[in-house]
Short mmCIF file of C-alpha atoms and ligand atoms in Angstrom, two decimals:
data_model
loop_
_atom_site.label_atom_id
_atom_site.label_comp_id
_atom_site.label_asym_id
_atom_site.label_seq_id
_atom_site.Cartn_x
_atom_site.Cartn_y
_atom_site.Cartn_z
CA MET J 1 110.41 78.16 123.14
CA GLN J 2 107.65 76.41 125.12
CA GLN J 3 107.52 72.83 124.34
CA THR J 4 104.10 71.55 123.28
CA ASN J 5 104.72 67.87 123.00
CA SER J 6 102.97 67.72 119.60
CA LEU J 7 103.91 65.12 117.00
CA GLU J 8 104.72 67.86 114.63
CA GLU J 9 107.13 69.50 116.98
CA ALA J 10 108.94 66.14 117.65
CA ARG J 11 109.29 65.31 113.89
CA ASN J 12 110.57 68.74 113.12
CA TYR J 13 113.07 68.39 115.95
CA GLU J 14 114.21 65.11 114.56
CA SER J 15 114.68 66.42 111.00
CA LYS J 16 116.53 69.51 112.30
CA TYR J 17 118.85 67.83 114.85
CA GLY J 18 118.78 64.10 114.13
CA GLY J 19 121.79 64.30 112.02
CA ARG J 20 123.93 65.77 114.76
CA ILE J 21 124.85 62.36 116.21
CA ARG J 22 127.63 60.96 114.25
CA PRO J 23 127.42 57.10 113.69
CA GLU J 24 130.70 56.51 115.42
CA ASN J 25 129.25 58.09 118.60
CA ARG J 26 126.53 55.39 118.69
CA PRO J 27 126.45 51.62 119.24
CA ALA J 28 127.45 50.11 115.84
CA PHE J 29 124.69 47.43 115.83
CA HIS J 30 122.47 47.94 118.91
CA MET J 31 119.43 50.09 118.48
CA SER J 32 119.69 53.53 120.11
CA PRO J 33 117.25 56.31 120.01
CA HIS J 34 117.10 58.67 117.00
CA MET J 35 118.20 61.32 119.70
CA GLY J 36 117.54 62.00 123.37
CA TRP J 37 116.27 59.33 125.73
CA ALA J 38 115.00 55.70 125.17
CA ASN J 39 113.67 53.12 127.61
CA ASP J 40 111.44 50.16 126.96
CA PRO J 41 111.07 48.44 123.60
CA ASN J 42 107.50 48.84 122.34
CA GLY J 43 105.44 47.40 119.40
CA PHE J 44 108.08 44.85 118.59
CA SER J 45 106.31 43.25 115.51
CA VAL J 46 106.37 42.10 111.87
CA TYR J 47 104.46 44.39 109.63
CA ARG J 48 104.27 43.87 105.82
CA GLY J 49 107.33 41.65 106.01
CA GLU J 50 109.59 43.99 107.93
CA TYR J 51 110.56 44.14 111.61
CA HIS J 52 109.20 47.24 113.33
CA LEU J 53 110.37 48.42 116.77
CA PHE J 54 109.04 51.37 118.74
CA TYR J 55 110.53 52.69 122.00
CA GLN J 56 109.69 54.84 124.96
CA TYR J 57 111.11 58.06 123.83
CA TYR J 58 111.81 61.71 124.84
CA PRO J 59 113.52 63.33 121.90
CA TYR J 60 114.39 66.65 123.48
CA GLU J 61 116.83 65.57 126.29
CA THR J 62 118.75 62.55 127.34
CA VAL J 63 116.48 62.05 130.38
CA TRP J 64 113.11 60.57 130.93
CA GLY J 65 110.33 62.99 130.09
CA PRO J 66 106.64 63.02 128.68
CA MET J 67 106.79 59.83 126.71
CA HIS J 68 106.60 59.67 123.04
CA TRP J 69 107.01 56.60 120.75
CA GLY J 70 110.19 56.51 118.68
CA HIS J 71 110.21 54.27 115.61
CA VAL J 72 112.67 52.16 113.68
CA LYS J 73 112.44 49.22 111.20
CA SER J 74 114.71 46.58 109.93
CA ALA J 75 114.82 43.83 107.41
CA ASP J 76 117.11 41.68 109.50
CA LEU J 77 116.98 42.79 113.20
CA VAL J 78 120.53 44.03 113.07
CA LYS J 79 120.61 47.14 110.84
CA TRP J 80 117.92 49.61 111.76
CA GLU J 81 116.47 52.48 109.94
CA TYR J 82 115.10 55.52 111.79
CA LEU J 83 111.40 56.39 110.94
CA PRO J 84 109.72 59.64 112.01
CA CYS J 85 108.46 59.76 115.74
CA ALA J 86 105.18 57.59 115.80
CA MET J 87 103.16 59.12 118.66
CA ALA J 88 103.41 62.13 120.95
CA PRO J 89 101.40 62.64 124.10
CA ASP J 90 98.96 65.01 122.49
CA ARG J 91 95.42 63.91 123.28
CA ASP J 92 93.29 64.04 126.43
CA PHE J 93 93.64 60.27 126.88
CA ASP J 94 97.40 60.30 126.82
CA ARG J 95 98.36 63.88 127.73
CA ALA J 96 100.69 62.75 130.59
CA GLY J 97 102.43 60.17 128.37
CA CYS J 98 102.25 57.42 125.74
CA TRP J 99 103.47 54.56 127.79
CA SER J 100 104.57 51.09 126.86
CA GLY J 101 102.51 48.84 124.62
CA SER J 102 102.66 46.39 121.71
CA ALA J 103 101.60 45.97 117.99
CA ILE J 104 100.14 43.38 115.54
CA GLU J 105 99.40 43.39 111.78
CA THR J 106 95.60 43.20 111.38
CA PRO J 107 93.96 40.92 108.79
CA ASP J 108 93.46 44.05 106.57
CA ARG J 109 97.03 44.77 106.73
CA GLU J 110 97.14 47.70 109.10
CA HIS J 111 99.50 48.14 111.85
CA MET J 112 97.58 48.21 115.31
CA LEU J 113 99.31 49.67 118.29
CA ILE J 114 97.88 49.27 121.80
CA TYR J 115 99.51 51.39 124.40
CA THR J 116 99.02 52.89 127.84
CA GLY J 117 97.70 56.46 127.88
CA ARG J 118 98.41 58.34 131.11
CA MET J 119 95.30 60.37 131.41
CA TYR J 120 94.47 63.32 133.67
CA ARG J 121 91.01 62.84 135.26
CA THR J 122 89.14 64.66 137.88
CA GLY J 123 88.72 62.35 140.83
CA ALA J 124 86.33 61.98 143.66
CA GLU J 125 87.80 64.85 145.65
CA GLU J 126 87.55 67.08 142.51
CA GLN J 127 91.33 66.77 142.37
CA GLU J 128 93.16 66.10 139.25
CA GLU J 129 94.69 62.57 139.24
CA ILE J 130 96.55 60.53 136.67
CA VAL J 131 95.06 57.21 135.65
CA GLN J 132 96.37 54.54 133.29
CA VAL J 133 94.18 53.51 130.39
CA GLN J 134 94.76 51.39 127.33
CA CYS J 135 94.51 53.19 123.87
CA MET J 136 94.62 52.14 120.20
CA ALA J 137 96.21 53.67 117.16
CA MET J 138 96.36 52.25 113.54
CA GLY J 139 98.85 52.95 110.88
CA ASP J 140 100.66 52.14 107.74
CA GLY J 141 104.22 51.59 109.12
CA LYS J 142 104.95 55.25 109.29
CA ASP J 143 101.98 57.49 110.24
CA TYR J 144 99.57 56.40 113.05
CA ARG J 145 96.15 57.72 113.78
CA LYS J 146 94.92 57.41 117.42
CA TYR J 147 91.30 56.14 117.71
CA ASP J 148 89.11 58.97 118.58
CA GLY J 149 87.03 56.73 120.92
CA ASN J 150 90.11 56.00 123.17
CA PRO J 151 90.50 54.64 125.73
CA VAL J 152 89.54 51.26 124.54
CA LEU J 153 89.84 49.88 128.11
CA ASP J 154 89.86 51.82 131.25
CA ALA J 155 89.08 51.27 135.00
CA GLY J 156 85.58 50.22 134.02
CA GLY J 157 87.01 47.02 132.61
CA LEU J 158 89.06 46.17 135.61
CA PRO J 159 88.06 43.15 137.91
CA GLU J 160 87.26 44.08 141.49
CA GLY J 161 90.22 45.31 143.66
CA MET J 162 92.61 45.91 140.91
CA SER J 163 94.54 49.29 140.63
CA ALA J 164 93.64 51.97 137.93
CA TYR J 165 96.73 53.81 138.87
CA ASP J 166 99.07 51.01 137.93
CA PHE J 167 97.32 49.53 134.93
CA ARG J 168 99.71 49.36 131.97
CA ASP J 169 101.91 47.90 129.45
CA PRO J 170 99.48 45.93 127.32
CA LYS J 171 100.97 42.98 125.23
CA ILE J 172 98.69 41.90 122.37
CA TRP J 173 98.89 38.85 120.14
CA LYS J 174 96.75 37.19 117.58
CA ASP J 175 95.16 33.88 118.17
CA GLU J 176 94.65 32.55 114.47
CA GLU J 177 92.61 29.51 115.56
CA GLU J 178 90.06 31.52 117.73
CA ASN J 179 90.26 34.37 115.20
CA CYS J 180 90.71 36.93 117.97
CA ILE J 181 93.32 39.07 119.78
CA TYR J 182 94.51 38.53 123.39
CA MET J 183 95.94 41.08 125.55
CA LEU J 184 97.85 40.86 128.78
CA VAL J 185 97.98 43.95 130.95
CA ALA J 186 99.75 44.54 134.25
CA SER J 187 98.00 45.84 137.32
CA ARG J 188 98.13 45.58 141.04
CA GLY J 189 95.81 43.28 143.16
CA PRO J 190 94.14 43.98 146.47
CA ASP J 191 97.49 43.03 148.18
CA GLY J 192 99.30 45.75 146.26
CA SER J 193 101.52 43.36 144.32
CA GLY J 194 101.46 42.64 140.62
CA CYS J 195 98.82 40.83 138.67
CA LEU J 196 98.63 40.00 134.99
CA LEU J 197 95.13 40.41 133.52
CA LEU J 198 94.13 38.66 130.32
CA TYR J 199 91.58 40.18 128.01
CA ARG J 200 90.19 39.15 124.60
CA SER J 201 88.83 41.11 121.69
CA ASP J 202 87.53 40.63 118.12
CA SER J 203 88.66 43.93 116.72
CA GLY J 204 90.75 45.65 119.27
CA LEU J 205 88.14 48.18 120.11
CA GLU J 206 86.24 46.38 122.90
CA TRP J 207 87.92 44.02 125.38
CA THR J 208 86.40 41.48 127.69
CA PHE J 209 88.10 40.35 130.83
CA VAL J 210 89.03 36.66 130.74
CA THR J 211 91.14 35.79 133.83
CA VAL J 212 94.19 36.69 136.07
CA LEU J 213 96.77 34.77 134.25
CA GLU J 214 99.43 35.12 136.83
CA ALA J 215 100.12 37.08 140.14
CA CYS J 216 103.08 38.02 142.16
CA ASN J 217 101.40 37.43 145.54
CA GLY J 218 104.02 39.59 147.19
CA VAL J 219 106.79 37.11 146.43
CA TYR J 220 108.68 38.70 143.39
CA GLY J 221 108.78 42.38 143.98
CA ARG J 222 105.70 44.55 143.79
CA MET J 223 104.36 46.09 140.58
CA TRP J 224 105.08 43.73 137.62
CA GLU J 225 105.72 45.91 134.63
CA CYS J 226 105.85 45.02 130.84
CA PRO J 227 104.43 41.58 130.63
CA ASP J 228 104.95 39.23 127.65
CA PHE J 229 103.59 35.76 127.01
CA PHE J 230 104.14 33.11 124.45
CA THR J 231 103.55 29.32 123.97
CA GLU J 232 105.70 26.98 121.85
CA ASP J 233 104.25 25.98 118.70
CA GLY J 234 102.50 22.69 118.18
CA GLU J 235 99.07 21.01 118.39
CA SER J 236 99.14 20.33 122.11
CA ASP J 237 96.30 21.67 124.21
CA MET J 238 98.78 22.21 127.02
CA PRO J 239 101.92 23.64 125.23
CA ALA J 240 105.01 24.87 126.98
CA ALA J 241 104.55 28.55 127.81
CA ALA J 242 106.51 31.44 129.24
CA ILE J 243 105.68 34.74 130.85
CA LEU J 244 108.26 37.43 130.93
CA VAL J 245 107.70 40.33 133.58
CA SER J 246 109.90 43.17 134.98
CA PRO J 247 109.13 43.53 138.58
CA GLN J 248 109.77 46.73 140.63
CA GLU J 249 111.23 46.51 144.10
CA MET J 250 112.62 43.05 143.84
CA GLU J 251 114.45 41.78 146.94
CA LEU J 252 118.05 40.91 146.07
CA THR J 253 118.20 37.18 146.82
CA GLY J 254 119.88 34.27 145.04
CA GLU J 255 119.86 34.74 141.26
CA PHE J 256 117.76 37.89 141.54
CA GLN J 257 120.48 40.55 141.58
CA ASN J 258 118.55 43.72 140.37
CA ARG J 259 116.03 45.79 142.25
CA HIS J 260 114.23 46.40 138.88
CA GLY J 261 114.47 42.78 138.06
CA ASN J 262 113.51 40.58 135.24
CA LEU J 263 111.77 37.31 135.42
CA VAL J 264 110.88 34.48 133.24
CA LEU J 265 108.12 32.07 134.46
CA THR J 266 107.89 28.81 132.50
CA GLY J 267 105.18 26.22 132.59
CA ARG J 268 102.24 24.89 130.54
CA TYR J 269 99.35 26.79 129.09
CA ASP J 270 96.00 25.00 129.39
CA ARG J 271 94.37 26.78 126.31
CA GLU J 272 90.76 25.77 127.00
CA ASN J 273 90.61 27.10 130.53
CA HIS J 274 93.16 29.94 130.00
CA ARG J 275 95.19 28.68 132.87
CA PHE J 276 98.95 29.15 133.10
CA ILE J 277 100.47 26.37 135.21
CA ARG J 278 103.71 27.67 136.66
CA GLU J 279 106.73 25.35 136.94
CA THR J 280 109.73 27.41 137.32
CA VAL J 281 110.79 31.09 137.99
CA HIS J 282 114.33 32.39 136.95
CA ALA J 283 115.99 35.56 136.10
CA VAL J 284 115.99 36.06 132.31
CA ASP J 285 119.39 37.78 132.36
CA ASP J 286 122.03 37.64 135.06
CA GLY J 287 123.73 41.04 134.18
CA TYR J 288 123.12 44.50 135.25
CA ASP J 289 121.18 45.95 132.25
CA PHE J 290 118.19 44.11 131.06
CA TYR J 291 114.54 45.31 131.49
CA ALA J 292 111.06 45.33 129.83
CA ALA J 293 111.60 42.44 127.39
CA GLN J 294 109.25 41.97 124.42
CA THR J 295 108.95 39.03 122.01
CA LEU J 296 107.55 38.44 118.62
CA PRO J 297 106.91 35.44 116.40
CA ALA J 298 109.08 35.64 113.37
CA PRO J 299 107.68 34.45 110.10
CA ASP J 300 110.15 31.42 110.00
CA GLY J 301 108.85 30.31 113.39
CA ARG J 302 111.53 31.69 115.74
CA ARG J 303 110.60 33.51 118.83
CA ILE J 304 112.74 36.75 119.06
CA MET J 305 113.19 38.75 122.31
CA ILE J 306 114.54 42.23 122.62
CA ALA J 307 114.90 44.34 125.89
CA TRP J 308 115.92 47.66 127.10
CA MET J 309 119.77 47.32 127.70
CA GLN J 310 119.81 49.40 130.75
CA GLY J 311 119.03 49.10 134.39
CA TRP J 312 116.76 51.82 136.05
CA GLU J 313 119.34 51.76 138.95
CA ASN J 314 122.01 53.59 136.70
CA ALA J 315 119.68 55.42 134.43
CA ARG J 316 120.78 58.70 135.85
CA VAL J 317 124.46 58.19 135.35
CA ARG J 318 125.98 59.98 132.32
CA GLN J 319 129.40 58.98 131.31
CA ASN J 320 129.79 61.04 128.19
CA ASP J 321 128.16 63.90 126.31
CA ASN J 322 126.49 61.74 123.81
CA LEU J 323 123.13 63.19 122.48
CA TRP J 324 121.40 59.87 123.07
CA PHE J 325 120.82 57.62 126.11
CA GLY J 326 119.40 54.07 126.36
CA MET J 327 119.89 51.19 123.97
CA MET J 328 118.20 47.83 123.12
CA THR J 329 119.76 44.35 123.60
CA LEU J 330 120.71 42.48 120.35
CA PRO J 331 117.54 40.74 119.46
CA ARG J 332 117.81 37.13 120.66
CA GLU J 333 116.32 33.81 119.59
CA VAL J 334 114.64 32.25 122.54
CA SER J 335 113.34 28.84 123.40
CA ILE J 336 112.01 27.10 126.58
CA ARG J 337 114.23 24.06 127.55
CA ARG J 338 114.47 22.37 130.92
CA GLY J 339 112.46 25.12 132.58
CA ARG J 340 114.78 27.87 131.45
CA LEU J 341 114.76 30.37 128.65
CA PHE J 342 117.74 29.70 126.30
CA GLN J 343 118.85 32.74 124.28
CA GLN J 344 121.07 33.10 121.31
CA PRO J 345 121.93 36.31 119.30
CA VAL J 346 119.85 36.30 116.22
CA ARG J 347 121.58 34.25 113.41
CA GLU J 348 121.36 37.29 111.09
CA LEU J 349 124.34 38.88 113.01
CA GLU J 350 126.51 36.21 111.27
CA ARG J 351 126.09 38.12 108.04
CA TYR J 352 128.13 40.99 109.42
CA ARG J 353 130.91 38.95 110.63
CA THR J 354 134.27 39.81 109.08
CA CYS J 355 138.05 39.24 109.82
CA PRO J 356 137.83 35.74 111.23
CA VAL J 357 140.56 34.63 113.63
CA ARG J 358 140.63 31.05 114.83
CA LYS J 359 142.91 29.51 117.52
CA GLU J 360 143.05 26.08 118.93
CA GLY J 361 144.52 24.39 121.90
CA ILE J 362 145.90 27.46 123.50
CA VAL J 363 147.29 26.81 126.92
CA VAL J 364 146.66 29.62 129.37
CA SER J 365 148.74 29.92 132.46
CA GLY J 366 149.13 33.27 134.26
CA SER J 367 147.96 36.23 132.14
CA ILE J 368 148.24 36.25 128.23
CA SER J 369 147.08 38.18 125.26
CA LEU J 370 146.90 36.85 121.72
CA ASP J 371 147.68 38.26 118.30
CA GLY J 372 144.49 39.48 116.51
CA ILE J 373 142.30 39.01 119.57
CA GLN J 374 141.23 42.49 120.60
CA GLY J 375 138.51 45.00 119.73
CA ARG J 376 135.23 46.51 120.88
CA CYS J 377 132.80 45.39 118.12
CA LEU J 378 133.02 41.74 117.92
CA ASP J 379 131.59 38.34 118.13
CA MET J 380 133.90 35.94 119.87
CA THR J 381 133.41 32.50 121.13
CA VAL J 382 135.82 30.94 123.71
CA ARG J 383 135.61 27.26 124.67
CA VAL J 384 137.76 26.58 127.75
CA ARG J 385 138.53 23.59 129.86
CA GLN J 386 141.03 22.54 132.51
CA LYS J 387 144.20 21.08 131.00
CA GLN J 388 143.87 18.15 133.25
CA GLU J 389 141.17 17.47 135.86
CA GLY J 390 141.77 19.64 138.82
CA ASP J 391 144.57 21.44 136.97
CA CYS J 392 143.05 24.94 137.06
CA ARG J 393 141.37 26.70 139.90
CA SER J 394 139.90 29.65 137.91
CA PHE J 395 139.92 31.16 134.37
CA ALA J 396 139.19 34.89 133.49
CA ILE J 397 138.69 37.03 130.51
CA ARG J 398 139.35 40.72 130.87
CA PHE J 399 138.03 42.76 127.90
CA ALA J 400 137.71 46.53 127.04
CA ALA J 401 141.01 46.57 128.85
CA ASP J 402 143.89 49.25 128.77
CA GLY J 403 145.70 48.88 132.12
CA ASP J 404 143.37 51.38 133.90
CA HIS J 405 140.12 49.75 132.81
CA ASP J 406 138.60 46.27 132.15
CA SER J 407 135.51 44.28 132.58
CA CYS J 408 136.03 40.80 133.85
CA LEU J 409 134.34 37.47 133.53
CA CYS J 410 135.79 34.82 135.88
CA TYR J 411 135.01 31.21 136.32
CA ASP J 412 135.91 29.13 139.34
CA PHE J 413 136.05 25.53 138.24
CA MET J 414 136.06 24.21 141.75
CA GLU J 415 132.91 26.04 142.90
CA GLY J 416 131.19 26.26 139.55
CA LEU J 417 130.85 30.04 140.07
CA LEU J 418 130.91 32.60 137.27
CA THR J 419 131.47 36.27 138.38
CA PHE J 420 131.19 39.24 136.23
CA ASP J 421 132.81 42.40 137.54
CA ARG J 422 132.49 45.83 135.79
CA SER J 423 133.87 47.92 138.76
CA ARG J 424 136.79 48.91 136.58
CA SER J 425 134.80 49.61 133.47
CA GLY J 426 134.86 53.30 134.04
CA TYR J 427 131.54 53.88 135.74
CA VAL J 428 131.91 56.91 138.11
CA ASP J 429 128.77 56.02 140.04
CA ASP J 430 128.27 52.30 140.23
CA ALA J 431 128.40 50.78 143.55
CA MET J 432 126.69 47.61 142.40
CA ALA J 433 128.17 44.27 143.38
CA PRO J 434 129.61 41.93 140.90
CA ARG J 435 127.10 39.65 139.29
CA LYS J 436 127.36 35.97 140.14
CA ILE J 437 126.01 32.74 138.55
CA LEU J 438 126.26 29.42 140.24
CA LEU J 439 126.49 26.49 137.85
CA GLU J 440 125.43 23.70 140.12
CA GLU J 441 126.80 20.91 138.09
CA ARG J 442 130.34 22.57 138.21
CA PRO J 443 130.95 21.98 134.49
CA SER J 444 134.68 21.37 133.66
CA SER J 445 134.46 23.13 130.42
CA LEU J 446 132.55 26.23 129.29
CA GLU J 447 131.45 27.88 126.16
CA LEU J 448 131.34 31.71 126.26
CA ARG J 449 130.14 33.91 123.48
CA PHE J 450 130.94 37.53 123.82
CA ILE J 451 129.00 40.17 121.83
CA LEU J 452 130.81 43.43 122.29
CA ASP J 453 129.64 46.75 120.84
CA ARG J 454 131.00 50.13 121.73
CA TYR J 455 128.97 50.61 124.89
CA SER J 456 128.00 47.12 125.87
CA ALA J 457 128.78 43.56 126.46
CA GLU J 458 126.43 40.55 126.16
CA ILE J 459 127.92 37.24 127.17
CA PHE J 460 126.04 34.04 126.25
CA ILE J 461 127.07 31.09 128.32
CA ASN J 462 126.79 27.45 127.49
CA GLY J 463 124.52 27.74 124.47
CA GLY J 464 122.57 30.56 125.97
CA GLU J 465 121.49 28.91 129.23
CA HIS J 466 122.61 32.06 130.98
CA VAL J 467 123.26 35.54 129.62
CA ILE J 468 125.11 38.40 131.23
CA THR J 469 124.17 41.86 129.77
CA SER J 470 125.96 45.05 130.67
CA VAL J 471 126.50 48.60 129.54
CA ILE J 472 130.16 49.39 129.65
CA PRO J 473 131.16 53.15 129.57
CA THR J 474 134.83 52.35 128.98
CA PRO J 475 136.80 54.66 126.68
CA GLN J 476 136.78 53.20 123.04
CA THR J 477 140.57 53.12 123.00
CA ALA J 478 140.48 50.26 125.69
CA GLY J 479 140.45 47.36 123.33
CA ASP J 480 142.65 44.70 124.84
CA ILE J 481 141.62 41.29 125.74
CA LEU J 482 143.45 39.27 128.42
CA PHE J 483 143.09 35.64 129.38
CA GLU J 484 144.18 34.43 132.75
CA ALA J 485 144.37 31.10 134.49
CA ASP J 486 145.19 30.19 138.03
CA GLY J 487 146.70 26.83 136.99
CA LYS J 488 146.49 25.59 133.40
CA ALA J 489 143.56 25.96 131.18
CA VAL J 490 143.09 25.22 127.44
CA MET J 491 141.02 27.17 125.09
CA ASP J 492 139.90 27.43 121.46
CA ILE J 493 138.80 30.74 120.15
CA GLU J 494 136.78 31.90 117.19
CA LYS J 495 136.58 35.57 116.72
CA TYR J 496 135.07 37.95 114.20
CA GLU J 497 134.75 41.66 113.97
CA ILE J 498 131.26 42.95 113.38
CA ARG J 499 131.04 45.58 110.71
CA ILE J 500 127.83 47.17 109.71
CA SER J 501 128.26 48.78 106.34
C1 LIG W 601 108.98 50.32 132.52
C2 LIG W 601 108.03 51.44 132.45
C3 LIG W 601 106.62 50.91 131.99
C4 LIG W 601 106.01 52.27 131.56
C5 LIG W 601 107.14 52.96 130.88
C6 LIG W 601 107.16 54.44 131.01
O1 LIG W 601 110.29 50.71 132.31
O2 LIG W 601 107.95 51.94 133.86
O3 LIG W 601 106.01 50.33 133.06
O4 LIG W 601 104.92 51.94 130.55
O5 LIG W 601 108.36 52.47 131.54
O6 LIG W 601 108.12 55.03 130.35
#
């Protein structure tokens, strides 16, 4: 049957085939698409007291296709409930795809989505071309109506020299004090590299250009995708602020180890003049699989971030015949500290901890395993130090291990170098080099929190100062965990299974 990409077709397809994926063939507590393909998180927001998350979605196959918006919601950011597909590319202004965007709750309690429509347009040479425009839809948390007057922002609203072909991924937020909505959209400037454009609106229907909030200037990749922006709370006129972006075509240097990278720029925000004063630039995540992060302000004041837990580099590799592809990271609580973005798993995860195992003062020399310490769905914190100063050259944890497979995090105490290697994780097509983090102060003790789910590992280092996120395609039967020391190390462990009932 010829696919029409209508919303009705997508919803029918979901109700017909959605149940085919058995829960044990999905991540236990990471959001995966209802079926088919998912990339970027979209519209991550609180609406009528619940967390809503949309995602770039192609329901019909496990490959990227004409983009729809999939939809889930959650009371606690851990357990997600599937809702019907929210949008399909079915109107003139988005026929070539409903691309990424964001959401807010309006004062009259509607759910406003702003997203990029990929629109066919007849260009100067009478040729059909695709441009990117910003569109709006309103809904009640389940059904969404696209605004008939879309697009709400197109090339006509671009400042001189910016690209209408790369003009996407609007991030909106409310400014309660000014009683308006701001929007940050990515484009490319005259030099061809990424620019983040700030707009302002009273209703979401008309947008006025405010300023270029940040620009790549050819230094960090080229196009900057999926911007996000937030300031820390407080009365200050110059609050601490962060911009998150996902640059394409990054050069692999220093801490930037992914060609489709992820950056956090920290600094101050001069509210009155809408100026972002950049102080630092870092990778948000030091692993292989982290892209297109979005944040929301939670009602209790926390800033929560979620990202696509997949790198574009490996997005063509299929390791199994699962009927879904692409997952989200665990939502993380983030804060700006010492010019870095500190990240912690959302505390709600702790409600799902069971079967505690605690061990203290374990001396590791050579390779050991421990009773009760194994598994693939767990939350495990390991605190490790040298037995005596200079006693231990390196310490490693191998997990998802079975003799043939493992993924390995190793710390070299002498150099302060952490290395994560998934070359034995079972990937058939992964030539990517191990990921490295240099801890310049060469700490003599480390705290490592492992969040393992069936197909992934997220490792939070030293209170979340660094995080390594990785998909691991290792067979589920590989559940051993080994601890190794070259010399003598001492460790304390606290481990829980995670069970989502
Ligand atoms: C980032 C991205 C976005 C775009 C979407 C399309 O992964 O390329 O820039 O809106 O994916 O699916």
